Structures are given as structure tokens and as C-alpha cells.
Tab-separated table of C-alpha atoms in Angstrom:
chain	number	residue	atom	x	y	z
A	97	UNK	CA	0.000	0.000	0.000
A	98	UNK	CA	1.521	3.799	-0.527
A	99	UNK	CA	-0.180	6.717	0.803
A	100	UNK	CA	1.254	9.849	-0.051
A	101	UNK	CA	0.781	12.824	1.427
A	102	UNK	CA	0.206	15.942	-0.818
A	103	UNK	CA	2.246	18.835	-0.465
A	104	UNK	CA	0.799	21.002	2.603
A	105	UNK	CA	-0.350	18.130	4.257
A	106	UNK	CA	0.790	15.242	6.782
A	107	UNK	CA	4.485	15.011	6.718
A	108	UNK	CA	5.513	16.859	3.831
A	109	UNK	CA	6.320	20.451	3.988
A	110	UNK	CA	4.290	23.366	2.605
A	111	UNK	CA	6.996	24.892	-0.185
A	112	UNK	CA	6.842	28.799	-0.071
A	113	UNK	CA	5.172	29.985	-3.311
A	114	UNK	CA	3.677	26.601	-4.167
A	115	UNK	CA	0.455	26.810	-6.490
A	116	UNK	CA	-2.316	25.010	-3.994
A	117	UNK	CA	-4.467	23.911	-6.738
A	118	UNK	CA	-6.016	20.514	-7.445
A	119	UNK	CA	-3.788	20.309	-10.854
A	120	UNK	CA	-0.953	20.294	-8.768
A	121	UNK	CA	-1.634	18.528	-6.557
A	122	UNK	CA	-2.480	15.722	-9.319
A	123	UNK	CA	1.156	16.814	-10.790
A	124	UNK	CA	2.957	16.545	-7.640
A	125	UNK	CA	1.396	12.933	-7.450
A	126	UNK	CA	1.589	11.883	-11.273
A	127	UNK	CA	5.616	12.291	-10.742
A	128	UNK	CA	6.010	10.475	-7.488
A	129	UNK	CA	4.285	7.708	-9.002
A	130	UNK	CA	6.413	7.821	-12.325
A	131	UNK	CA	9.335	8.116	-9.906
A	132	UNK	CA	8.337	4.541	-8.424
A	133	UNK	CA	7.544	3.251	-11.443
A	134	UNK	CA	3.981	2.283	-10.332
A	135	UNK	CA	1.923	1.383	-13.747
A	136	UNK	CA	-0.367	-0.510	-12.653
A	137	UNK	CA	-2.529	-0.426	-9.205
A	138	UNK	CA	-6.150	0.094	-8.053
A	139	UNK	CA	-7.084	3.162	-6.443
A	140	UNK	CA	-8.280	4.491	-3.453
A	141	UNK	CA	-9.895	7.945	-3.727
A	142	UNK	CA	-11.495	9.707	-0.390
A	143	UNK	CA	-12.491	13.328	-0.153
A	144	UNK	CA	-9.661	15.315	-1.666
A	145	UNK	CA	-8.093	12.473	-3.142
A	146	UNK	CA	-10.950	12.231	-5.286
A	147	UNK	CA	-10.052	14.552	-7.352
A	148	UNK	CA	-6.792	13.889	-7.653
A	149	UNK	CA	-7.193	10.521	-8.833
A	150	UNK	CA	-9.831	10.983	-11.243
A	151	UNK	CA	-6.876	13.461	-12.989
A	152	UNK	CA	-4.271	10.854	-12.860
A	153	UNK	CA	-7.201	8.020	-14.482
A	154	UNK	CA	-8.011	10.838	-16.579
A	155	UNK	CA	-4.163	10.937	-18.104
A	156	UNK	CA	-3.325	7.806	-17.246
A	157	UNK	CA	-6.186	5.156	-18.134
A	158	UNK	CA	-4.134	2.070	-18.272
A	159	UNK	CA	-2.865	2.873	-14.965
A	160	UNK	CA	-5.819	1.775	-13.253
A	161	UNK	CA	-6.772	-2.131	-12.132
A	162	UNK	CA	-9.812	-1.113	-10.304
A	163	UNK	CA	-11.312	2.062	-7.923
A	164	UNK	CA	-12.123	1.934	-4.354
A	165	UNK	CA	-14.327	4.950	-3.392
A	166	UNK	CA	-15.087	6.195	-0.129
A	167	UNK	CA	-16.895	9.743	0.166
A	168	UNK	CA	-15.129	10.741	-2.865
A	169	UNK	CA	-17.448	12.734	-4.821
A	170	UNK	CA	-18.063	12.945	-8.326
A	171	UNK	CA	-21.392	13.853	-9.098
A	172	UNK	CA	-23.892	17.324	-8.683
A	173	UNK	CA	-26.113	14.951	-6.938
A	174	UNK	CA	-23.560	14.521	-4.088
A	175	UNK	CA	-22.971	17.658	-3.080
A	176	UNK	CA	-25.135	18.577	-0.071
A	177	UNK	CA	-26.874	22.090	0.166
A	178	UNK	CA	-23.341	22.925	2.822
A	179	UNK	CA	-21.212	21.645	0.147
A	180	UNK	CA	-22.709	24.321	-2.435
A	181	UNK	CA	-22.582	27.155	-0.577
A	182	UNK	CA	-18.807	26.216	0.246
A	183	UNK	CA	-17.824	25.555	-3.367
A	184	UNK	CA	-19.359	29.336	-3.810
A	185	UNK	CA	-17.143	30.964	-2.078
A	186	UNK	CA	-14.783	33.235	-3.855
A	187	UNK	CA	-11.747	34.873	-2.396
A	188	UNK	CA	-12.862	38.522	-3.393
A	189	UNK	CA	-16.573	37.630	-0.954
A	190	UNK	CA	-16.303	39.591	2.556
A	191	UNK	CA	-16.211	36.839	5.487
A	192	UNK	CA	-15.012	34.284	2.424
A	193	UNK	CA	-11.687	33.096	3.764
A	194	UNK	CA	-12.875	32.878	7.548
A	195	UNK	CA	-15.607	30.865	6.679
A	196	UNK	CA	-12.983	28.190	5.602
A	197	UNK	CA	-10.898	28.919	8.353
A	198	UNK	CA	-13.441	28.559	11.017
A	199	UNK	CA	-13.305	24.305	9.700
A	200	UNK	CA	-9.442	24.300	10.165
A	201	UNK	CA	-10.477	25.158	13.956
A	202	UNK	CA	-9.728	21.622	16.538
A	203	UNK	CA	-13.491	22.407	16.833
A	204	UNK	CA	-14.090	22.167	12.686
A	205	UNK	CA	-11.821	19.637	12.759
A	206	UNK	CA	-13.360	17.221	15.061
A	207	UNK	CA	-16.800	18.068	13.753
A	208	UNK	CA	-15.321	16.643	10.431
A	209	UNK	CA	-14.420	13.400	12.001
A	210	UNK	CA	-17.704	12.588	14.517
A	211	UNK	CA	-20.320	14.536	12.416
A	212	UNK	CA	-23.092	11.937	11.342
A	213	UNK	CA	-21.647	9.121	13.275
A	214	UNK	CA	-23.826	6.151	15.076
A	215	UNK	CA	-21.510	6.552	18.444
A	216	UNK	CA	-19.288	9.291	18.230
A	217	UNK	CA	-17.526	7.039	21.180
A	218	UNK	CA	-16.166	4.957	18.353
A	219	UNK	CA	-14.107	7.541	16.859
A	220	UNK	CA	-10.714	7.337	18.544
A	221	UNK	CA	-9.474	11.068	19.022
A	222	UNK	CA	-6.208	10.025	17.558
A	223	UNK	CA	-7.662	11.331	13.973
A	224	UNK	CA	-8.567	14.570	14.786
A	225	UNK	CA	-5.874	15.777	17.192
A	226	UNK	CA	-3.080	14.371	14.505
A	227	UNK	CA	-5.154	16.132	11.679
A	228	UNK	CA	-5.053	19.640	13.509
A	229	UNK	CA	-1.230	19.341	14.625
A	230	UNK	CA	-0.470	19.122	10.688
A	231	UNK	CA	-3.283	21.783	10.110
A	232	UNK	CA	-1.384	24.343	12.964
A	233	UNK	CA	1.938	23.884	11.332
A	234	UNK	CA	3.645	27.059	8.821
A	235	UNK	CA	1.681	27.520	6.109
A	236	UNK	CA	-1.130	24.614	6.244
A	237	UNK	CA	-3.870	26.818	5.765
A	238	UNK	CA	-3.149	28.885	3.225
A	239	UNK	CA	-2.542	25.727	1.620
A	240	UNK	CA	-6.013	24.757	2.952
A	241	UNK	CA	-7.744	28.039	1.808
A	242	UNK	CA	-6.214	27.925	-1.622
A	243	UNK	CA	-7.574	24.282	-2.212
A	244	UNK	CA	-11.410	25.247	-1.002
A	245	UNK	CA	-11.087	28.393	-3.478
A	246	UNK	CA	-10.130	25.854	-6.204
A	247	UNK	CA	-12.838	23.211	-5.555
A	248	UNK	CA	-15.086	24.163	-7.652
A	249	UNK	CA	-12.811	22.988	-10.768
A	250	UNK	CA	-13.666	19.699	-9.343
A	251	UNK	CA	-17.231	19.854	-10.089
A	252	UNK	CA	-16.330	21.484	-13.540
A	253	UNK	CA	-14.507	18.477	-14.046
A	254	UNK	CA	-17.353	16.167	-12.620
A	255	UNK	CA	-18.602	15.524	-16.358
A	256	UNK	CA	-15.238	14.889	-17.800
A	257	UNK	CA	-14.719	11.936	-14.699
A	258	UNK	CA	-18.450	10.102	-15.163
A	259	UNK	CA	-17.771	10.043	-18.993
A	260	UNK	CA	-14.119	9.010	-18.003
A	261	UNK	CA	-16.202	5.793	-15.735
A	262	UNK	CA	-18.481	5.128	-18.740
A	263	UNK	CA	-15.799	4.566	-21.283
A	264	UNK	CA	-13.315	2.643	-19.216
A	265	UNK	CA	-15.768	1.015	-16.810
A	266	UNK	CA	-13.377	-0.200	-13.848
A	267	UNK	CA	-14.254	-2.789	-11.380
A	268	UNK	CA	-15.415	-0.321	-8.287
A	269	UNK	CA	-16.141	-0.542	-4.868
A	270	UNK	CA	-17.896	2.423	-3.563
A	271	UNK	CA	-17.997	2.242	0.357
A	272	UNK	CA	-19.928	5.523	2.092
A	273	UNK	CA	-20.982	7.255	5.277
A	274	UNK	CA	-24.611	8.037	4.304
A	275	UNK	CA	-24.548	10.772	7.048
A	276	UNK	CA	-21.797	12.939	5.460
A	277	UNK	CA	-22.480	16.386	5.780
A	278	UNK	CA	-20.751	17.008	2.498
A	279	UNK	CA	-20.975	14.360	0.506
A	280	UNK	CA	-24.563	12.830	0.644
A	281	UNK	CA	-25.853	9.266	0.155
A	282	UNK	CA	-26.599	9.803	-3.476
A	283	UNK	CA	-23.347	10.822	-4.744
A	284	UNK	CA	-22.559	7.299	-3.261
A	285	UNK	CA	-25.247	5.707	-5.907
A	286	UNK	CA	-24.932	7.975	-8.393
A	287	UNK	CA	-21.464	6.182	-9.335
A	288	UNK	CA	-23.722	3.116	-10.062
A	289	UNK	CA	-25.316	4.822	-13.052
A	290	UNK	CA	-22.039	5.025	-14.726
A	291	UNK	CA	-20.780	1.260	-13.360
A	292	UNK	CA	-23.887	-0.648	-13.221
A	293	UNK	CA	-21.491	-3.497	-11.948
A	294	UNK	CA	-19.963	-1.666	-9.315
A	295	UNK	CA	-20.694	-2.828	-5.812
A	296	UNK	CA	-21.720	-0.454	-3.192
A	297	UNK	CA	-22.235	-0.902	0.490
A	298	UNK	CA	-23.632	2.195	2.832
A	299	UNK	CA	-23.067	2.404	6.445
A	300	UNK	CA	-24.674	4.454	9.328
A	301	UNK	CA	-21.707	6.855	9.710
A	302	UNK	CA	-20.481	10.156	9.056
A	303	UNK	CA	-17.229	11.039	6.292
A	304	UNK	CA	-14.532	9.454	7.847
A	305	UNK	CA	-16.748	5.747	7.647
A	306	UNK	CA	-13.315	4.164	8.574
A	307	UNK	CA	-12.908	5.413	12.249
A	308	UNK	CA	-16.576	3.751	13.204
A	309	UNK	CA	-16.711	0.807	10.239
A	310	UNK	CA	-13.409	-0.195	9.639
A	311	UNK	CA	-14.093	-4.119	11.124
A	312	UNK	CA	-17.363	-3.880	8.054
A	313	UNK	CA	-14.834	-1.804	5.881
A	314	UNK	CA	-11.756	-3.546	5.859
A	315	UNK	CA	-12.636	-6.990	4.584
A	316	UNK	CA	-14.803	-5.299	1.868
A	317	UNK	CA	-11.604	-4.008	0.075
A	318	UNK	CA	-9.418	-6.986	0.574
A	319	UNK	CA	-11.894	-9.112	-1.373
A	320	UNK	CA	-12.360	-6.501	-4.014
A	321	UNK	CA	-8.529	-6.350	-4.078
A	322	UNK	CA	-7.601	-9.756	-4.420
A	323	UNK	CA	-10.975	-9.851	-7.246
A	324	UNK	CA	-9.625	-6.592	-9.181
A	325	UNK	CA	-5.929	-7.123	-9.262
A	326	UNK	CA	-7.129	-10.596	-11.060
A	327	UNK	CA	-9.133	-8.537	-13.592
């Protein structure tokens, strides 16, 4: 398994004058892989890394064995009525900025993380607190800010990515919190329009459906693993 993290985030550094856009993120992640020589693997896009894999499949079809989606949007129909109103925001709209910031708060932050869970008890605390040390570091917001003002080239793109499903049809596993306050239940079935043969399985849970379903989760993907790697 690699999991990288993107520049600004996690354990990589925040480069002064770095471009914080989605296309650079998708870039920054199209050379690492090159770098390894990775040509062949299936994916697993969540949240932000939605969009950056659907680039990547985008310029590099052959690249992908199979998807694995889990509250990683990529249709109008998953965007919840918060969702819209934070795409809107432009950087030039009074209050714009500190409406982002206010989520980068430990307060947003843990929101994120037991929002629209069964037993918020579940959710080990360990998530959160890591995700706001990286968030508190030099430069992490900005980074953060400049990503939320570019989100909305990610639903430009959302046509481009279902057309992208339809021609190349991947095996898919879409996994989802049905209680994400961003990403609502039927973006989760909306991917099953596009790949009629993918499987999907909903859970009672918020947007991180790993910190309360993982023992449901995990054997999910290692069957769809072992099956897609053999396609």
C-alpha cells in the first residue's frame, strides 16, 4: 500500500510559493508515481483524493486495475446544500476566507471526524488531534484556503470523470458514510449509473466511515482487491 501525502499536508512540507491547486496537486502525485515506477494499481480515492485521482485516471487510463471509493465525490447529486454554498465561495466575498478557516479550527476539525456518526464514542481522538497538529503547522492553511477556493474545478470536471467511468468502466467498490455532511448518500449511488457493476455498500456513519466501520470496511476491500488485481 503507498499513501502519499500531498504537499501542505501530513508530513511533507508546505513549499513557499507553491500553487495550492487541485492540478498540482495531481502533478505533484503523477511524478512520485512515475518516480516509483507504479503502472499498474487500483485506487483508493477519499475526499480530496478524489479529485486527484480521477486526474491521474483521466491521463493515465491504463494505470488503473480497479477504484475503491469512499466519500469521494463525483457527481452534482452529491454535493449537499453545505457543500454548495462552500464551493461558492470566492476569495474577493467579505467573510469568504474565515468561513474556511473557522473548519481548520480543533473544533471544525473534530466536527469533520464525529459529524453523522452512530456513536461518536467509536471515533478514537487520535484522527482529529493528529489532523489539527499538521493543520497548525507554517503555512497549512493557506494551503487549505487555496484548495477550497479551487474546488469548484472539481465539479467542472465532474462531467469529464463520469464520462471518463463510462468509457473505461473499472471494477469499483464504492464504500460511504450516508450521514456525510458534504458528501450525501446519493453521490454514493450515483457512481452506479455510470458502473452498473460496481458494488456499493452504505453504512450508518459520518465522512470518515473508517474510524466507526473499519471491522465492516476492511474486509470489503481486501476481497475486491484480491478480485480486481485478477481482472
Amino acid at each position: 500500500m503507498i499513501a502519499p501525502d500531498y504537499p501542505g499536508f501530513g508530513h511533507t512540507e508546505a513549499p513557499e510559493g507553491f500553487s495550492y491547486t487541485f492540478d498540482r496537486l495531481a502533478d505533484i502525485t503523477e511524478g512520485f508515481l512515475e518516480r516509483l515506477g507504479l503502472a499498474r494499481f487500483v485506487m483508493y480515492v477519499f475526499d480530496f483524493g478524489a479529485p486527484v485521482g480521477f486526474r491521474l485516471a483521466e491521463r493515465h487510463p491504463e494505470w488503473i486495475a480497479g477504484l475503491v471509493v469512499q466519500n469521494g465525490n463525483a457527481y452534482e447529486e452529491g454535493l449537499s446544500d453545505g457543500a454548495r454554498s462552500f464551493v461558492a465561495l470566492r476569495p474577493e466575498q467579505p467573510g469568504a476566507e474565515q468561513t474556511i478557516r473557522e473548519l481548520l479550527t480543533l473544533q471544525g476539525t473534530r466536527g469533520q471526524y464525529e459529524g453523522g456518526t452512530s456513536d461518536p464514542e467509536l471515533v478514537a481522538p487520535d484522527g482529529w488531534t493528529l489532523d489539527q497538529h499538521f493543520l497548525d503547522q507554517p503555512g497549512r492553511a493557506e494551503a487549505q484556503v487555496a484548495l477550497a477556493f479551487d474546488y469548484k474545478s472539481n465539479v467542472e470536471s465532474y462531467p469529464r470523470w463520469q464520462a471518463w467511468l463510462r468509457e473505461h468502466t473499472p471494477p469499483a467498490l464504492v464504500v460511504w458514510g450516508r450521514n456525510d455532511p458534504f458528501f450525501p448518500e446519493p453521490g454514493a449511488r450515483a457512481y452506479l449509473r455510470d458502473l452498473p457493476e460496481g458494488e456499493l455498500h452504505v453504512f450508518d456513519t459520518g465522512h470518515f466511515a473508517l474510524e466507526e466501520n473499519l471491522p465492516e470496511i476492511a474486509p470489503l476491500v481486501a476481497d475486491f482487491l484480491d478480485r480486481a488485481w485478477k481482472h
